Coordinates of C-alpha atoms in Angstrom, one line a residue:
M1 CA 11.7 -11.1 53.6
G2 CA 11.7 -9.6 57.1
K3 CA 14.4 -10.3 59.6
K4 CA 14.0 -13.5 61.5
R5 CA 13.3 -13.2 65.2
K6 CA 15.8 -15.0 67.5
H7 CA 14.3 -17.8 69.6
Q8 CA 14.7 -18.1 73.3
N9 CA 16.3 -21.4 74.4
H10 CA 15.6 -21.1 78.1
F11 CA 12.4 -21.9 79.9
V12 CA 10.4 -18.7 80.5
D13 CA 6.7 -18.5 81.2
S14 CA 5.4 -16.2 78.5
A15 CA 1.9 -16.0 79.8
N16 CA 2.3 -12.7 81.7
A17 CA -0.1 -10.5 79.7
K18 CA -1.6 -7.3 81.0
K19 CA -4.6 -7.9 83.2
K20 CA -7.9 -7.5 81.4
T21 CA -10.4 -4.9 82.8
R22 CA -14.0 -6.0 82.3
P23 CA -16.2 -3.0 81.6
N24 CA -19.3 -2.8 83.7
P25 CA -21.7 -0.3 82.1
G26 CA -24.4 -0.7 84.8
P27 CA -28.1 -0.1 84.4
A28 CA -29.4 3.0 82.6
P29 CA -32.9 4.4 82.4
G30 CA -34.6 3.8 79.1
G31 CA -33.5 1.4 76.3
G32 CA -31.4 3.8 74.2
P33 CA -28.5 4.9 76.6
S34 CA -28.0 1.4 78.0
R35 CA -27.9 -0.2 74.6
A36 CA -25.5 2.4 73.3
K37 CA -23.2 1.9 76.3
G38 CA -23.4 -1.9 75.8
K39 CA -22.2 -1.6 72.3
G40 CA -19.3 0.6 73.4
A41 CA -18.4 -1.9 76.0
G42 CA -18.5 -4.8 73.5
A43 CA -16.3 -2.8 71.1
A44 CA -13.8 -2.1 73.9
D45 CA -13.7 -5.7 74.9
G46 CA -13.1 -6.8 71.3
A47 CA -10.3 -4.3 71.0
K48 CA -8.8 -5.5 74.2
K49 CA -8.8 -9.1 73.0
K50 CA -7.3 -8.1 69.7
E51 CA -4.5 -6.2 71.6
Q52 CA -3.8 -9.2 73.8
K53 CA -3.7 -11.5 70.7
Q54 CA -1.2 -9.2 69.1
Y55 CA 0.8 -9.1 72.3
H56 CA 1.2 -12.9 72.4
Q57 CA 2.1 -13.0 68.7
N58 CA 4.9 -10.4 69.2
Q59 CA 6.4 -12.4 72.1
Q60 CA 9.6 -14.3 71.4
P61 CA 8.9 -18.1 71.1
V62 CA 10.2 -20.3 73.9
I63 CA 12.2 -23.3 72.6
P64 CA 12.2 -25.9 75.4
F65 CA 15.2 -27.9 74.2
K66 CA 18.7 -27.6 72.9
P67 CA 20.1 -29.1 69.6
E68 CA 22.4 -31.4 71.5
D69 CA 19.6 -32.9 73.7
A70 CA 18.5 -36.5 73.3
I71 CA 14.8 -36.0 72.4
L72 CA 12.0 -38.5 72.2
L73 CA 9.0 -37.4 70.1
I74 CA 5.7 -39.3 70.7
G75 CA 2.8 -39.5 68.3
E76 CA 4.5 -37.6 65.5
G77 CA 1.8 -38.0 62.9
D78 CA 3.2 -36.9 59.6
L79 CA 6.6 -36.3 61.1
S80 CA 6.7 -32.6 60.1
F81 CA 7.6 -31.4 63.7
A82 CA 10.5 -33.9 63.8
A83 CA 11.6 -32.8 60.4
S84 CA 11.6 -29.1 61.5
L85 CA 13.7 -30.0 64.5
A86 CA 16.2 -31.8 62.3
A87 CA 16.3 -29.3 59.4
H88 CA 15.9 -25.9 61.2
H89 CA 17.0 -26.5 64.8
G90 CA 20.0 -28.7 64.1
C91 CA 18.8 -31.6 66.3
R92 CA 20.9 -34.7 65.6
N93 CA 19.8 -37.0 68.5
L94 CA 16.1 -37.4 67.7
T95 CA 14.0 -40.5 68.1
A96 CA 10.6 -39.8 66.4
T97 CA 7.9 -42.4 67.0
V98 CA 4.6 -43.0 65.2
L99 CA 1.6 -45.3 65.9
E100 CA 1.5 -46.7 62.4
K101 CA 3.0 -50.2 62.0
N102 CA 5.4 -49.4 59.2
E103 CA 6.4 -46.7 56.7
K104 CA 3.9 -48.0 54.1
E105 CA 1.0 -47.5 56.5
L106 CA 2.3 -44.1 57.4
L107 CA 2.5 -43.0 53.8
E108 CA -1.0 -44.2 53.1
K109 CA -2.2 -42.0 55.9
Y110 CA 0.1 -39.1 55.3
P111 CA 1.3 -39.3 51.6
H112 CA 3.5 -36.2 52.0
A113 CA 5.5 -37.7 55.0
S114 CA 8.2 -39.1 52.7
E115 CA 9.9 -35.7 52.5
N116 CA 9.8 -35.4 56.3
I117 CA 11.4 -38.8 56.6
A118 CA 14.2 -37.8 54.3
K119 CA 14.9 -34.6 56.4
I120 CA 15.0 -36.5 59.6
T121 CA 17.3 -39.3 58.5
G122 CA 19.5 -37.0 56.3
A123 CA 18.6 -38.9 53.1
A124 CA 18.0 -37.0 49.9
V125 CA 14.6 -35.5 49.6
P126 CA 12.6 -37.5 47.0
S127 CA 12.0 -35.6 43.8
K128 CA 8.7 -35.4 42.0
P129 CA 8.1 -38.3 39.5
T130 CA 9.0 -37.4 35.9
K131 CA 7.1 -38.6 32.9
P132 CA 8.4 -42.0 31.6
A133 CA 10.1 -42.0 28.3
K134 CA 8.4 -43.5 25.3
D135 CA 9.6 -46.9 24.0
D136 CA 10.9 -45.3 20.7
E137 CA 12.9 -42.6 22.5
E138 CA 16.5 -43.2 23.4
D139 CA 17.8 -42.6 26.9
D140 CA 20.4 -39.8 26.6
G141 CA 21.2 -39.8 30.3
D142 CA 19.3 -36.6 31.1
A143 CA 16.6 -38.5 33.0
S144 CA 19.0 -39.2 35.8
E145 CA 19.7 -35.6 36.5
P146 CA 17.9 -34.2 39.6
E147 CA 15.1 -31.8 39.0
E148 CA 16.8 -29.1 41.0
D149 CA 19.6 -28.9 38.4
E150 CA 17.2 -28.0 35.6
E151 CA 15.4 -25.2 37.6
P152 CA 17.7 -24.0 40.4
T153 CA 16.1 -22.5 43.5
P154 CA 16.3 -18.7 43.6
A155 CA 18.5 -17.2 46.3
P156 CA 16.8 -15.7 49.4
A157 CA 15.8 -12.1 49.3
D158 CA 18.4 -11.2 52.0
G159 CA 21.1 -13.0 54.0
D160 CA 18.9 -13.8 56.9
D161 CA 18.0 -17.3 55.7
E162 CA 21.6 -18.2 54.9
D163 CA 22.7 -17.0 58.3
E164 CA 19.9 -19.0 60.0
E165 CA 20.9 -22.2 58.1
E166 CA 24.6 -21.6 58.9
K167 CA 23.7 -21.2 62.5
Y168 CA 22.0 -24.6 62.7
K169 CA 24.4 -26.3 60.3
P170 CA 24.9 -29.8 61.7
T171 CA 28.3 -30.4 63.3
L172 CA 27.5 -33.7 64.9
P173 CA 26.8 -37.1 63.1
N174 CA 23.1 -37.7 62.4
N175 CA 21.8 -40.1 65.0
N176 CA 18.1 -39.4 64.2
K177 CA 15.8 -42.4 63.8
I178 CA 12.2 -43.2 63.3
L179 CA 10.4 -45.9 65.2
Y180 CA 7.1 -47.4 64.1
N181 CA 4.3 -49.2 66.0
I182 CA 5.0 -47.2 69.2
D183 CA 1.9 -46.7 71.4
A184 CA 2.3 -43.8 73.9
R185 CA 0.4 -45.8 76.5
T186 CA 2.4 -49.0 76.4
M187 CA 5.8 -48.2 75.0
K188 CA 8.8 -50.0 76.5
P189 CA 11.2 -47.9 78.5
F190 CA 14.3 -46.5 76.9
T191 CA 17.0 -47.0 79.5
K192 CA 20.7 -47.6 79.9
R193 CA 22.9 -49.0 82.7
T194 CA 25.7 -47.0 84.3
T195 CA 28.4 -48.6 86.4
T196 CA 30.3 -46.5 88.9
H197 CA 33.3 -47.5 91.0
N198 CA 34.3 -46.2 94.4
H199 CA 37.7 -45.9 96.0
H200 CA 37.2 -49.2 97.9
G201 CA 37.0 -51.1 94.6
N202 CA 33.2 -51.7 94.8
S203 CA 31.0 -51.1 91.8
T204 CA 27.4 -50.0 91.6
T205 CA 25.2 -50.4 88.5
T206 CA 22.1 -48.2 88.1
K207 CA 19.5 -48.0 85.3
H208 CA 18.1 -44.7 84.2
G209 CA 16.3 -43.1 81.2
V210 CA 18.2 -41.8 78.2
F211 CA 16.1 -38.9 77.0
K212 CA 16.6 -35.3 78.2
R213 CA 13.3 -34.2 76.6
I214 CA 10.2 -36.3 75.9
I215 CA 7.7 -34.3 73.8
F216 CA 4.1 -35.2 73.1
N217 CA 2.4 -32.6 70.9
F218 CA -1.4 -32.4 70.7
P219 CA -2.3 -35.9 72.2
H220 CA -5.7 -37.0 71.2
V221 CA -7.5 -40.4 70.9
G222 CA -9.5 -39.3 67.9
G223 CA -13.3 -39.3 67.6
K224 CA -14.0 -42.4 69.7
S225 CA -17.2 -41.1 71.1
T226 CA -19.7 -38.3 70.5
D227 CA -20.4 -38.1 74.2
R228 CA -18.4 -35.1 75.6
N229 CA -17.7 -36.5 79.0
R230 CA -16.5 -39.9 77.6
Q231 CA -14.3 -38.2 75.1
V232 CA -12.7 -36.1 77.9
R233 CA -12.2 -39.2 80.0
Y234 CA -10.6 -41.2 77.1
N235 CA -8.1 -38.4 76.5
Q236 CA -7.3 -38.2 80.2
E237 CA -6.6 -41.9 80.3
L238 CA -4.3 -41.5 77.3
L239 CA -2.3 -38.8 79.1
V240 CA -2.1 -40.7 82.4
A241 CA -0.8 -43.8 80.5
F242 CA 1.7 -41.6 78.6
F243 CA 3.0 -40.0 81.8
N244 CA 3.5 -43.5 83.4
S245 CA 5.2 -45.0 80.4
A246 CA 7.5 -41.9 79.9
L247 CA 8.7 -41.7 83.5
P248 CA 11.4 -44.5 83.2
S249 CA 12.6 -43.2 79.9
L250 CA 13.3 -39.8 81.2
A251 CA 17.0 -39.0 82.0
P252 CA 17.7 -37.5 85.4
G253 CA 16.9 -33.8 85.4
G254 CA 15.0 -34.1 82.1
T255 CA 11.6 -32.7 81.2
V256 CA 8.4 -34.0 79.7
I257 CA 6.7 -31.5 77.4
V258 CA 3.0 -31.6 76.5
T259 CA 1.3 -29.2 74.1
L260 CA -2.5 -28.8 73.9
F261 CA -4.9 -26.5 72.2
E262 CA -6.3 -23.8 74.4
G263 CA -9.9 -23.5 75.5
D264 CA -12.7 -26.1 75.8
P265 CA -12.6 -29.1 75.9
Y266 CA -8.8 -29.3 76.5
T267 CA -8.9 -27.3 79.7
L268 CA -11.2 -30.0 81.1
W269 CA -8.4 -32.6 80.8
N270 CA -6.6 -31.0 83.7
V271 CA -3.2 -31.9 82.4
K272 CA -1.3 -30.5 85.4
D273 CA -3.2 -32.7 87.8
L274 CA -2.8 -35.8 85.6
G275 CA 1.0 -35.3 85.5
R276 CA 1.1 -34.8 89.3
H277 CA -0.7 -38.1 90.0
A278 CA 1.9 -39.8 87.7
G279 CA 4.9 -38.5 89.7
F280 CA 5.6 -35.3 87.9
Q281 CA 5.5 -31.7 89.0
A282 CA 4.4 -29.0 86.6
L283 CA 7.1 -26.4 86.2
E284 CA 5.6 -23.8 83.9
S285 CA 3.6 -23.2 80.7
F286 CA 4.0 -20.9 77.7
R287 CA 2.4 -20.2 74.4
F288 CA 3.2 -22.6 71.6
H289 CA 4.4 -20.7 68.5
S290 CA 4.2 -22.9 65.4
K291 CA 6.1 -20.3 63.3
A292 CA 9.2 -21.2 65.4
Y293 CA 9.1 -24.6 63.6
P294 CA 9.3 -23.9 59.8
G295 CA 7.6 -26.7 57.8
Y296 CA 5.5 -27.9 60.7
R297 CA 1.9 -28.7 59.9
H298 CA -0.7 -30.0 62.4
A299 CA -1.7 -33.5 61.3
R300 CA -5.1 -34.9 62.1
T301 CA -5.3 -38.0 64.2
L302 CA -7.3 -39.8 61.4
G303 CA -4.9 -38.7 58.7
V304 CA -5.3 -36.6 55.6
V305 CA -8.9 -35.6 54.7
R306 CA -9.9 -37.2 51.4
D307 CA -12.6 -36.4 48.9
K308 CA -15.5 -38.8 49.3
R309 CA -15.9 -39.3 45.5
S310 CA -12.4 -39.3 44.2
G311 CA -10.6 -40.5 47.3
E312 CA -7.8 -38.0 46.7
A313 CA -6.5 -35.7 49.4
S314 CA -8.6 -32.6 49.9
G315 CA -6.9 -29.3 49.2
A316 CA -8.9 -27.4 51.8
A317 CA -6.9 -28.5 54.8
W318 CA -7.7 -27.3 58.3
K319 CA -4.7 -25.4 59.6
G320 CA -4.6 -26.5 63.2
E321 CA -1.1 -24.9 63.7
E322 CA -2.8 -21.5 63.5
R323 CA -5.0 -22.2 66.5
P324 CA -3.9 -20.9 70.0
A325 CA -2.0 -23.6 71.9
R326 CA -0.1 -23.9 75.1
T327 CA 3.0 -26.0 76.1
Y328 CA 3.4 -27.5 79.6
L329 CA 6.7 -28.5 81.2
F330 CA 6.9 -31.3 83.7
M331 CA 9.8 -32.7 85.8
R332 CA 10.1 -35.6 88.2
K333 CA 9.0 -34.9 91.8
G334 CA 12.1 -34.5 93.9
E335 CA 14.1 -33.1 90.9
A336 CA 11.9 -30.1 90.2
P337 CA 12.9 -26.8 91.8
E338 CA 10.8 -25.6 94.7
P339 CA 8.2 -22.9 94.0
L340 CA 9.2 -19.4 95.0
S341 CA 6.6 -19.2 97.7
V342 CA 8.0 -22.3 99.4
Q343 CA 11.6 -21.0 99.2
K344 CA 10.4 -17.7 100.9
K345 CA 8.8 -19.7 103.7
K346 CA 12.0 -21.8 104.3
K347 CA 14.1 -18.6 104.3
R348 CA 11.9 -17.0 106.9
R349 CA 11.7 -20.0 109.1
G350 CA 15.4 -21.0 108.9
G351 CA 17.3 -17.8 108.5
E352 CA 15.1 -15.4 110.4
E353 CA 13.4 -17.3 113.2
S354 CA 12.6 -14.0 114.9
S355 CA 10.3 -12.8 112.1
S356 CA 7.3 -11.0 113.4
D357 CA 3.6 -11.9 112.9
E358 CA 3.3 -8.9 110.6
E359 CA 5.9 -10.3 108.3
E360 CA 4.2 -13.7 108.2
E361 CA 0.9 -12.0 107.4
E362 CA 2.6 -10.1 104.6
E363 CA 4.0 -13.4 103.2
E364 CA 0.5 -15.0 103.2
E365 CA -1.0 -11.9 101.5
E366 CA 1.7 -12.1 98.8
E367 CA 1.0 -15.8 98.2
E368 CA -2.7 -15.1 98.0
E369 CA -2.1 -12.3 95.4
E370 CA 0.1 -14.7 93.4
E371 CA -2.6 -17.3 93.3
E372 CA -5.2 -14.7 92.3
E373 CA -3.0 -13.5 89.5
E374 CA -2.5 -17.1 88.2
E375 CA -6.3 -17.7 88.3
E376 CA -6.9 -14.4 86.4
E377 CA -4.3 -15.3 83.8
E378 CA -6.0 -18.7 83.2
E379 CA -9.4 -17.0 82.9
E380 CA -7.9 -14.6 80.3
E381 CA -6.4 -17.4 78.3
E382 CA -9.7 -19.3 78.2
E383 CA -11.5 -16.1 77.1
E384 CA -8.9 -15.4 74.4
S385 CA -9.1 -18.8 72.8
E386 CA -11.8 -19.6 70.3
V387 CA -14.1 -22.4 71.6
E388 CA -14.3 -25.1 68.9
L389 CA -15.8 -28.5 69.1
Y390 CA -13.2 -31.2 68.5
D391 CA -15.7 -33.1 66.2
D392 CA -15.2 -30.3 63.6
W393 CA -11.6 -31.3 63.0
R394 CA -11.0 -34.7 64.3

């Protein structure tokens, strides 16, 4: 087993790939030379995309939370992401929410979720059912022995796994919990009251949110409509309602984290604009690396795919966690740091009032270049991602 890569725990935009040069072969007389040149351009473009994909895969994952943070997870599906945070990232202050009314309904939709529940709550992982003893056989007490004792798990190939587990070994009491029947659009605020006293003996009570991070991975309403525009609008309505309901539950200085697949139709949702209209400011975005969350599996909105004849879970599961995705960070307006371009303007106007017209023109040119670079990066991201219709997997 190879050595594990350390994860970054600070917020860094990892979308700074090299700029893509688009070959322009131009017209050529006759069919042969132009066609040959076109093939060469296509091969070069394909190699460039492959190189960029490898570049993003080699980047260190950005982990947008700390183990001690109070984290609210919305729409957790089969709870595999929450289980990974608890088991591999040492998170002990998780509140994972699901839309299903109770545990029974959740397990009917995602039968394997029982193991994830055990990891989150710290309970023993349920073992596989053993064959019942026959009536004429006596119980010698061996049936109560856990299955792991009979076939011990082999040790890791090297010490990396042990070091990783030791690193995230829980030192705090487990306060993780699972809440059922929580709708992202209408959830009640999670708040607490704080009373402060001044030197005059007067007290002031304020109410604020309790969660440092509120995470909603891959929000989707499901296949409500076959009409593309309506489906986009339904998902936009879901996100707007989520932003509005999450705002009062967010602690001062906290962040809301939304992860979406890259490419069409998700880029049409305009998640940054939706957050801004709800009172948030987009801070940054970066690639979502599913491998940074061992055990995480992307769960379909409609549950496990089952065979039409037998009704059993299909073994040919679609691995959505392997599809390119992007994470967006939001903070309340007024709490978010000012963009670098705004800081430069204030510095020029406040500290150096005698700046020349040439300096102001240089600033404007720098801002225009930054905007052009951002637009080019977004175009590259759209070209890199595979365009898949959501109806194929929802």
